[in-house]
């Protein structure tokens, strides 16, 4: 029983990291319709920057926030320079360009930092453990779960309850009509893209203990991020949340209980799910 | 408008590619020049031939039929393991092994194609990735069969046609690969000038209209996906037979990515685009990787971005693109 709960908590913590990172990809792929395979790169850039700042003496949280802002700005710069010309081109051009961008990220970070993995040192209050009734549990993972929940509620409030969210949903469901009623769809998307990359950067920092930061990070975890978004339903925040947690828990449980077949299990599940529901578990309205 | 080809295949191809008939001999003449000039480098060039074959297979599925796939490595690796295992356990004749591996890869492509080609866009992309991922995981786990991480070792090949042994200098391997590439080249060229090939063009441009005029869109896609898989399987089998080794990397997404880069670099739907792209890639990589592999990665990433942004038709269209920027006049797409 206790191992069951531990696996559940581990899975939740992992799922929350996946959610924080992938929610930005939901924006890019689901809302802006750019097949973006460079998303892991932004998470990686955030993580590297934070690692550098913390080593230079900046405390954990300011470093995490500064790094995510920086990742967001890098994202904004990329969107404005190389992604914008691609909006009207096909998926293929988008996949290729962002693939090239991923290569540039990987090579750039390797040239600057070498091939070794980078540690993001945790502050003392997160590196200990907390007693949770039946055993000691790492405070860091509890922190991840809490952060993920807070972010999910915050994003839900923003997307579901704010004017900005209403505009965003309108722009997704019908960009042409949204433009006609005076919403600046392009600016809205750019802002959302920056926010998404910032979140990815944040996820890269706080998730660094679970997803090791190394130059090939951007390719290694890409499939998982993409799966979260596609399984959740393109452009659906709630879907991404559910899919991220489900994948986090299933993957962790698989590795714990059936270590030999966990990767099969993961890919087979994705395969069957996508054949059964090509638009994901919860397709956004515009995709249905 | 899709019109049935009335001219002969080669003339059709010339008109398509704006190449004179004599130009069609050029790649093959060059291939023989390489054979006599590149003493000691033949294994590199054999690898280039194999990559051309893989890229050409991707061009069929992706360039002509518009199936956006990142899973070509699944068929390349499948063919490689099939050929390797066939040579170890069944028979060491290269041609029988090659044909078997090709057929099995085609079958594998047919089965997965039937399953996944109902979907499109990102979902299809993910499904192709999942197929490659599943296969790579199997190869990693099935240590007794595939050697897992260590790779499949002990592949010993008999002489080609019972006459030509694989020699130390790689001469047989090179000519053998060249011959196989030529056979597939003829097949591809027959396909793209056929009404079937034309219907793929239509499906890529507008599947709904093709369905409306009575084209069995899904079956056509499954058919070309099967052919493309068989061809990628041949490339994998050649790789296994000429290097006498199959590693897990044959199934990695990097293989699919590399083929994609080569195709875009050369130019899609140009038949010789695969030749040009793969050759340039292999040569530049050989030079750059000696300096620093990560400079190379940076370079290829930037090159890929530049190709997508400024050189849509790839290197095959370099002349036309330069003229376009020179005169600011629109370029006719092939």
XYZ file of C-alpha atoms in Angstrom:
622
model
C 0.000 0.000 0.000
C 2.677 2.466 1.001
C 4.692 1.730 -2.111
C 1.527 2.291 -4.080
C 1.077 5.758 -2.580
C 4.751 6.553 -3.124
C 4.454 5.612 -6.781
C 1.342 7.719 -7.056
C 3.102 10.738 -5.546
C 6.196 10.224 -7.695
C 3.957 9.937 -10.715
C 2.081 13.095 -9.780
C 5.332 15.019 -9.339
C 6.582 13.826 -12.717
C 3.212 14.554 -14.300
C 3.251 18.092 -12.938
C 6.658 18.736 -14.491
C 5.322 17.406 -17.790
C 2.309 19.669 -17.445
C 4.324 22.805 -16.667
C 6.573 22.227 -19.651
C 3.949 20.985 -22.106
C 1.274 23.552 -21.462
C 3.300 25.976 -23.543
C 3.405 23.458 -26.351
C -0.379 23.229 -26.198
C -0.353 26.915 -27.043
C 2.050 26.607 -29.955
C 0.698 23.454 -31.533
C -2.906 23.576 -30.459
C -3.686 27.249 -30.695
C -1.213 28.703 -33.135
C -1.133 25.547 -35.287
C 2.630 25.483 -35.510
C 4.027 21.993 -35.309
C 6.770 22.937 -32.925
C 9.400 20.329 -32.157
C 11.764 22.883 -30.592
C 9.742 23.247 -27.423
C 12.076 21.113 -25.309
C 14.801 23.550 -26.354
C 13.141 26.415 -24.501
C 12.812 24.314 -21.348
C 16.479 23.415 -21.703
C 17.554 27.038 -22.169
C 15.644 28.004 -19.018
C 17.255 25.219 -17.030
C 20.772 26.062 -18.197
C 20.359 29.755 -17.435
C 19.065 29.017 -13.945
C 21.903 26.587 -13.282
C 24.371 29.267 -14.316
C 22.740 31.957 -12.165
C 22.484 29.745 -9.095
C 26.130 28.851 -9.390
C 26.879 32.581 -9.585
C 25.087 33.032 -6.258
C 21.517 33.990 -7.207
C 18.940 32.318 -4.884
C 16.776 29.515 -6.330
C 13.450 31.275 -6.868
C 14.700 34.550 -8.351
C 16.942 32.487 -10.618
C 14.026 30.285 -11.691
C 11.861 33.287 -12.474
C 14.585 35.209 -14.284
C 15.429 32.107 -16.299
C 11.815 31.579 -17.326
C 11.497 35.225 -18.343
C 14.654 34.815 -20.425
C 13.310 31.607 -22.006
C 10.090 33.471 -22.812
C 12.050 36.277 -24.457
C 14.080 33.825 -26.512
C 10.760 32.281 -27.546
C 9.380 35.678 -28.485
C 12.444 36.474 -30.566
C 12.183 33.131 -32.342
C 8.480 33.608 -32.994
C 8.953 37.040 -34.502
C 11.942 36.208 -36.679
C 11.657 32.656 -37.976
C 8.242 31.269 -37.057
C 6.062 34.032 -38.409
C 6.937 33.432 -42.057
C 5.850 29.823 -41.528
C 2.278 30.355 -40.403
C 0.940 29.857 -43.886
C 3.321 27.124 -44.887
C 2.609 23.481 -44.219
C 3.361 21.283 -41.273
C 6.447 19.935 -42.958
C 8.182 23.300 -43.191
C 7.333 23.944 -39.553
C 8.628 20.588 -38.365
C 11.844 21.104 -40.306
C 12.506 24.616 -39.165
C 11.900 23.845 -35.512
C 13.965 20.679 -35.915
C 16.820 22.837 -37.210
C 16.290 25.188 -34.310
C 16.565 22.268 -31.878
C 19.904 21.326 -33.441
C 21.095 24.908 -33.015
C 20.031 24.877 -29.352
C 21.786 21.573 -28.703
C 24.996 22.563 -30.469
C 24.994 26.050 -28.971
C 24.629 24.826 -25.394
C 27.259 22.152 -25.950
C 29.744 24.662 -27.288
C 29.106 26.923 -24.290
C 28.780 24.378 -21.484
C 30.155 21.072 -22.764
C 28.383 17.745 -22.942
C 28.123 17.114 -19.190
C 24.767 17.304 -17.499
C 24.052 20.436 -15.503
C 22.772 20.307 -11.944
C 20.349 22.936 -10.707
C 21.266 23.064 -6.994
C 18.183 23.064 -4.764
C 17.897 25.358 -1.753
C 18.216 23.635 1.641
C 14.514 23.764 2.434
C 13.701 21.778 -0.721
C 16.479 19.227 -0.598
C 15.377 17.621 2.685
C 12.422 15.365 3.224
C 9.086 15.731 4.973
C 7.276 13.149 7.067
C 3.927 12.412 5.444
C 2.302 10.004 7.879
C 3.771 6.656 6.879
C 7.205 7.574 5.549
C 9.593 10.412 4.776
C 9.060 11.895 1.365
C 11.348 14.301 -0.556
C 10.185 17.865 -0.003
C 11.203 18.666 -3.574
C 8.588 16.372 -5.070
C 5.868 17.735 -2.828
C 6.950 21.189 -3.956
C 6.566 20.092 -7.589
C 3.059 18.789 -6.977
C 2.051 21.982 -5.183
C 3.587 24.199 -7.866
C 1.855 22.266 -10.615
C -1.503 22.530 -8.866
C -1.120 26.265 -8.253
C -0.134 26.825 -11.869
C -3.022 24.713 -13.130
C -5.542 26.680 -11.065
C -3.951 29.946 -12.125
C -4.026 28.981 -15.808
C -7.600 27.787 -15.485
C -8.583 31.155 -14.002
C -6.751 32.997 -16.761
C -8.078 30.926 -19.638
C -11.587 30.335 -18.364
C -12.358 33.433 -16.339
C -10.448 36.421 -17.702
C -11.081 38.664 -20.668
C -7.715 37.620 -22.027
C -8.800 33.996 -21.797
C -12.097 34.731 -23.499
C -10.259 36.428 -26.363
C -7.822 33.564 -26.597
C -10.602 30.971 -26.774
C -12.403 33.051 -29.352
C -9.249 33.336 -31.438
C -8.750 29.577 -31.304
C -12.293 28.639 -32.170
C -12.540 31.032 -35.066
C -9.609 33.306 -35.817
C -11.361 35.073 -38.691
C -14.410 36.091 -36.692
C -12.175 36.988 -33.758
C -10.309 39.362 -36.056
C -13.583 40.731 -37.316
C -14.669 41.716 -33.802
C -11.419 43.586 -33.328
C -9.199 41.111 -31.503
C -5.573 41.416 -32.519
C -5.087 37.693 -32.998
C -1.420 37.911 -33.967
C -0.424 39.897 -30.925
C -2.503 37.651 -28.706
C -0.780 34.575 -30.058
C 2.680 36.095 -29.774
C 2.025 37.005 -26.147
C 0.701 33.539 -25.440
C 3.683 31.980 -27.192
C 6.067 33.969 -25.002
C 4.148 32.895 -21.913
C 4.266 29.288 -23.082
C 8.025 29.363 -23.621
C 8.446 31.050 -20.248
C 6.479 28.231 -18.616
C 8.637 25.701 -20.445
C 11.725 27.449 -19.087
C 10.259 27.366 -15.594
C 9.482 23.678 -15.965
C 13.019 23.087 -17.170
C 14.365 24.665 -13.976
C 12.090 23.105 -11.374
C 11.985 19.751 -13.149
C 15.757 19.503 -13.536
C 16.008 16.809 -10.865
C 13.624 14.542 -12.754
C 14.539 15.399 -16.344
C 18.324 15.714 -16.346
C 19.594 18.825 -18.086
C 22.006 17.912 -20.832
C 22.415 19.118 -24.396
C 20.241 16.354 -25.854
C 17.430 17.137 -23.416
C 15.586 18.885 -26.236
C 15.337 15.687 -28.295
C 15.245 13.129 -25.508
C 12.063 14.308 -23.836
C 10.481 15.803 -26.904
C 8.367 12.734 -27.622
C 6.895 12.811 -24.117
C 5.995 16.495 -24.399
C 4.426 15.965 -27.804
C 2.496 12.972 -26.525
C 1.056 15.000 -23.650
C -0.224 17.629 -26.030
C -1.541 15.305 -28.709
C -3.118 12.817 -26.302
C -4.646 15.635 -24.300
C -6.235 17.084 -27.391
C -4.573 19.868 -29.354
C -5.228 23.248 -27.812
C -6.989 21.960 -24.735
C -5.439 23.051 -21.437
C -7.525 20.728 -19.294
C -6.746 17.880 -21.648
C -3.016 18.570 -21.295
C -3.352 18.604 -17.531
C -5.174 15.276 -17.431
C -2.855 13.724 -20.023
C 0.304 14.969 -18.252
C -0.788 13.541 -14.900
C -1.986 10.292 -16.456
C 1.261 9.847 -18.369
C 3.301 10.784 -15.306
C 1.535 8.228 -13.129
C 1.327 5.466 -15.729
C 4.963 5.865 -16.732
C 6.195 5.906 -13.128
C 4.017 2.950 -12.174
C 5.164 1.067 -15.251
C 8.827 1.653 -14.403
C 8.225 0.602 -10.794
C 6.047 -2.469 -11.247
C 7.073 -3.704 -14.717
C 10.538 -2.268 -15.329
C 11.137 -4.524 -18.332
C 8.196 -3.535 -20.436
C 7.502 0.031 -19.316
C 8.649 1.676 -22.535
C 6.610 -0.756 -24.627
C 3.695 -0.002 -22.446
C 4.102 3.732 -22.931
C 4.388 3.592 -26.716
C 1.646 0.986 -27.092
C -0.677 3.070 -24.973
C 0.024 6.135 -27.091
C -0.422 4.103 -30.242
C -3.766 2.643 -29.232
C -5.041 5.910 -27.767
C -4.261 7.880 -30.888
C -5.839 5.281 -33.142
C -8.933 5.252 -30.996
C -9.085 9.017 -30.562
C -7.035 10.712 -33.298
C -7.877 14.141 -31.904
C -6.879 13.283 -28.354
C -8.877 12.598 -25.236
C -10.445 16.026 -25.078
C -10.307 17.673 -28.483
C -10.633 21.449 -28.456
C -13.804 22.663 -30.108
C -12.062 23.840 -33.216
C -10.485 20.448 -33.735
C -13.699 18.500 -33.256
C -5.020 19.538 -63.546
C -3.758 16.009 -63.622
C -3.094 14.733 -67.101
C -2.004 11.265 -67.944
C 1.561 11.119 -69.184
C 1.666 10.716 -72.925
C 5.344 11.143 -73.536
C 7.851 8.471 -72.664
C 8.907 8.278 -69.044
C 12.345 9.733 -69.432
C 11.199 12.670 -71.522
C 8.495 13.276 -68.970
C 11.065 13.325 -66.228
C 13.272 15.680 -68.202
C 10.444 18.102 -68.686
C 9.631 17.871 -65.007
C 13.143 18.479 -63.836
C 14.085 20.831 -66.699
C 17.081 18.626 -67.367
C 18.362 17.560 -70.735
C 18.437 13.828 -71.425
C 22.226 13.724 -71.248
C 22.097 15.064 -67.716
C 20.393 11.893 -66.532
C 23.579 9.973 -67.116
C 25.614 12.386 -65.016
C 24.957 10.964 -61.501
C 25.806 7.458 -62.654
C 28.929 8.560 -64.502
C 29.984 10.430 -61.381
C 29.323 7.321 -59.327
C 31.865 5.454 -61.452
C 34.333 8.337 -61.312
C 34.065 8.128 -57.531
C 34.671 4.403 -57.696
C 37.999 4.908 -59.465
C 39.069 8.072 -57.633
C 38.054 7.512 -54.033
C 40.535 4.852 -53.083
C 40.299 4.209 -49.360
C 37.130 6.265 -49.039
C 34.763 3.777 -50.597
C 33.017 2.862 -47.339
C 32.090 6.520 -46.924
C 30.675 6.582 -50.437
C 28.853 3.306 -49.933
C 27.218 4.935 -46.945
C 26.314 7.897 -49.158
C 24.613 5.535 -51.639
C 22.640 3.942 -48.815
C 21.557 7.331 -47.531
C 20.490 8.334 -51.049
C 18.284 5.254 -51.157
C 16.772 6.052 -47.766
C 16.192 9.676 -48.742
C 14.601 8.635 -52.004
C 12.226 6.369 -50.084
C 11.277 9.292 -47.865
C 10.700 11.434 -50.939
C 8.073 8.968 -52.160
C 6.081 9.031 -48.931
C 6.667 12.600 -47.879
C 7.563 14.509 -51.012
C 5.092 12.979 -53.438
C 2.287 11.695 -51.227
C 2.614 14.290 -48.478
C 2.702 11.766 -45.623
C 4.502 13.727 -42.909
C 6.527 11.032 -41.173
C 9.326 10.958 -38.651
C 9.305 7.173 -38.575
C 11.345 6.206 -41.626
C 13.998 4.864 -39.228
C 11.549 2.113 -38.246
C 11.771 0.617 -41.734
C 15.465 1.299 -42.157
C 16.207 -0.445 -38.869
C 13.698 -3.213 -39.549
C 15.361 -3.966 -42.872
C 18.799 -3.864 -41.265
C 17.865 -6.300 -38.488
C 15.943 -8.515 -40.912
C 18.950 -8.760 -43.247
C 21.375 -9.270 -40.373
C 19.298 -11.985 -38.723
C 18.618 -13.667 -42.057
C 22.336 -13.832 -42.785
C 23.087 -15.291 -39.354
C 20.263 -17.785 -39.026
C 19.046 -18.678 -42.506
C 21.373 -18.074 -45.401
C 24.317 -15.820 -46.100
C 23.543 -15.049 -49.730
C 23.305 -11.240 -49.988
C 20.665 -11.045 -52.700
C 18.265 -13.505 -51.092
C 18.750 -11.658 -47.803
C 18.179 -8.305 -49.453
C 14.982 -9.389 -51.156
C 13.697 -11.005 -47.972
C 14.458 -7.933 -45.870
C 12.843 -5.714 -48.473
C 9.697 -7.817 -48.595
C 9.425 -8.007 -44.811
C 9.923 -4.248 -44.442
C 7.250 -3.691 -47.044
C 4.915 -5.982 -45.147
C 5.691 -4.121 -41.934
C 4.988 -0.825 -43.713
C 1.740 -2.224 -45.101
C 0.481 -3.350 -41.693
C 1.415 -0.139 -39.872
C 0.228 1.943 -42.824
C -3.211 0.329 -42.708
C -3.409 1.238 -39.040
C -2.059 4.765 -38.989
C -2.867 6.314 -42.360
C -6.428 7.042 -41.297
C -5.030 9.901 -39.284
C -3.219 12.992 -40.436
C -1.135 15.924 -39.293
C 0.434 15.861 -35.869
C -1.395 12.704 -34.853
C 0.096 10.859 -37.805
C 3.506 12.285 -36.972
C 3.197 10.981 -33.418
C 2.040 7.577 -34.611
C 5.028 7.219 -36.931
C 7.258 8.160 -34.000
C 5.483 5.621 -31.801
C 6.031 2.823 -34.343
C 9.755 3.593 -34.456
C 9.846 3.932 -30.674
C 8.157 0.571 -30.113
C 10.508 -1.190 -32.489
C 13.599 0.444 -30.964
C 12.422 -0.608 -27.523
C 11.896 -4.167 -28.713
C 15.390 -4.287 -30.239
C 16.813 -2.916 -27.013
C 15.037 -5.508 -24.845
C 15.285 -8.623 -27.003
C 18.937 -9.086 -26.164
C 19.049 -12.778 -27.151
C 17.843 -11.981 -30.658
C 19.239 -8.548 -31.473
C 22.182 -8.159 -29.109
C 20.452 -5.178 -27.527
C 22.764 -2.262 -26.857
C 25.804 -4.123 -28.191
C 24.214 -4.418 -31.582
C 23.895 -7.409 -33.857
C 27.315 -8.868 -34.433
C 28.704 -11.744 -36.454
C 26.930 -10.949 -39.715
C 28.913 -12.858 -42.364
C 27.959 -12.405 -45.983
C 28.574 -14.805 -48.832
C 29.699 -13.534 -52.235
C 27.218 -11.554 -54.357
C 25.641 -13.866 -56.964
C 28.077 -16.481 -55.697
C 30.842 -14.662 -57.608
C 31.946 -11.417 -55.960
C 33.274 -11.550 -52.425
C 32.985 -8.516 -50.180
C 36.575 -7.278 -50.177
C 38.536 -5.280 -47.636
C 38.546 -2.147 -49.774
C 34.763 -2.124 -50.058
C 34.760 -2.291 -53.869
C 32.139 -5.011 -54.040
C 30.063 -3.287 -51.374
C 30.110 -0.054 -53.366
C 29.168 -1.549 -56.719
C 26.573 -3.807 -55.115
C 24.945 -0.795 -53.397
C 25.126 1.215 -56.596
C 23.382 -1.530 -58.552
C 20.635 -1.826 -55.950
C 20.198 1.939 -55.907
C 19.889 1.954 -59.690
C 17.171 -0.698 -59.630
C 15.169 1.270 -57.073
C 15.791 4.488 -58.980
C 14.175 2.986 -62.063
C 11.230 1.799 -59.970
C 10.769 5.243 -58.387
C 10.983 6.955 -61.732
C 8.390 4.584 -63.246
C 6.145 5.285 -60.258
C 6.298 9.058 -60.410
C 5.562 9.281 -64.113
C 2.709 6.772 -63.857
C -0.948 7.716 -63.363
C -0.566 6.299 -59.853
C 2.253 8.751 -59.154
C 0.181 11.587 -60.551
C -2.706 10.651 -58.289
C -0.327 10.926 -55.323
C 0.474 14.452 -56.427
C -3.220 15.186 -56.364
C -3.713 13.575 -52.970
C -0.946 15.693 -51.504
C -2.492 18.849 -52.872
C -6.112 18.145 -52.053
C -7.230 14.778 -50.680
C -10.884 15.808 -50.484
C -11.115 16.599 -54.192
C -9.236 13.467 -55.131
C -11.767 11.478 -53.146
C -14.544 13.350 -54.885
C -13.288 12.351 -58.324
C -13.201 8.735 -57.229
C -9.603 8.114 -56.192
C -9.305 5.538 -53.418
C -7.182 7.924 -51.382
C -6.494 5.714 -48.396
C -5.442 2.720 -50.494
C -3.149 4.861 -52.597
C -1.506 6.171 -49.432
C -1.140 2.662 -48.018
C 0.359 1.526 -51.331
C 2.991 4.247 -51.496
C 3.738 3.904 -47.786
C 4.347 0.179 -48.346
C 6.664 0.834 -51.285
C 8.500 3.522 -49.353
C 8.880 1.177 -46.357
C 10.213 -1.612 -48.572
C 12.719 0.780 -50.078
C 13.876 2.072 -46.694
C 14.160 -1.572 -45.668
C 16.456 -2.220 -48.635
C 18.622 0.690 -47.523
C 18.791 -0.760 -44.020
C 19.589 -4.214 -45.376
C 22.405 -2.792 -47.502
C 23.777 -1.059 -44.442
C 23.693 -4.310 -42.448
C 25.277 -6.324 -45.261
C 28.051 -3.883 -46.133
C 29.050 -2.991 -42.565
C 28.322 -6.488 -41.178
C 26.829 -4.878 -38.111
C 23.435 -3.584 -37.006
C 23.264 -1.130 -34.125
C 20.324 0.239 -32.172
C 21.003 3.628 -33.734
C 19.549 2.365 -37.035
C 16.142 2.698 -35.364
C 16.686 6.087 -33.745
C 14.739 9.194 -34.607
C 18.052 10.748 -35.669
C 18.035 8.490 -38.736
C 14.584 9.737 -39.705
C 15.717 13.286 -39.018
C 18.872 12.924 -41.083
C 16.938 11.579 -44.050
C 14.550 14.492 -43.728
C 17.406 16.989 -43.673
C 19.014 15.391 -46.727
C 15.732 15.469 -48.609
C 15.029 19.099 -47.808
C 18.595 20.091 -48.577
C 18.448 18.455 -51.991
C 14.860 19.328 -52.767
C 11.664 17.300 -52.582
C 9.908 15.803 -55.600
C 12.926 16.217 -57.852
C 14.157 12.596 -57.864
C 17.768 13.815 -58.031
C 17.175 15.943 -54.950
C 17.814 12.884 -52.798
C 21.100 12.278 -54.655
C 22.297 15.835 -54.267
C 21.156 16.335 -50.687
C 22.529 13.069 -49.324
C 25.858 13.491 -51.120
C 26.397 17.057 -49.963
C 25.404 16.089 -46.435
C 27.740 13.120 -46.250
C 30.701 15.053 -47.674
C 30.265 18.116 -45.468
C 29.649 15.956 -42.431
C 32.836 14.021 -43.068
C 34.863 17.240 -43.110
C 33.065 19.084 -40.324
C 32.848 16.168 -37.910
C 36.617 15.899 -37.924
C 36.825 19.452 -36.599
C 34.092 19.309 -33.962
C 30.863 17.319 -34.156
C 28.919 20.094 -32.454
C 29.992 22.733 -34.933
C 28.580 20.342 -37.446
C 25.283 20.112 -35.623
C 25.072 23.874 -35.342
C 25.832 24.194 -39.007
C 23.291 21.622 -40.132
C 20.622 23.165 -37.896
C 21.227 26.621 -39.306
C 21.397 25.217 -42.824
C 18.064 23.473 -42.359
C 16.440 26.667 -41.103
C 17.895 28.659 -43.979
C 16.683 26.050 -46.478
C 13.139 26.197 -45.143
C 13.100 29.984 -45.038
C 14.912 30.928 -48.217
C 15.419 27.904 -50.436
C 12.138 26.077 -50.548
C 13.055 23.868 -53.470
C 16.382 22.807 -51.948
C 19.707 22.782 -53.766
C 18.040 21.488 -56.930
C 16.301 24.841 -57.112
C 19.337 26.899 -56.182
C 19.733 28.392 -59.641
C 16.071 29.277 -59.965
C 15.939 30.739 -56.451
C 19.001 32.887 -57.036
C 17.470 34.107 -60.290
C 14.274 34.883 -58.407
C 16.038 37.080 -55.885
C 18.055 38.581 -58.717
C 15.088 39.514 -60.855
C 12.401 39.504 -58.208
C 10.350 37.419 -60.576
C 8.241 34.465 -59.373
C 9.687 30.987 -59.810
C 7.620 28.269 -61.390
C 7.258 25.377 -58.971
C 7.842 21.974 -60.534
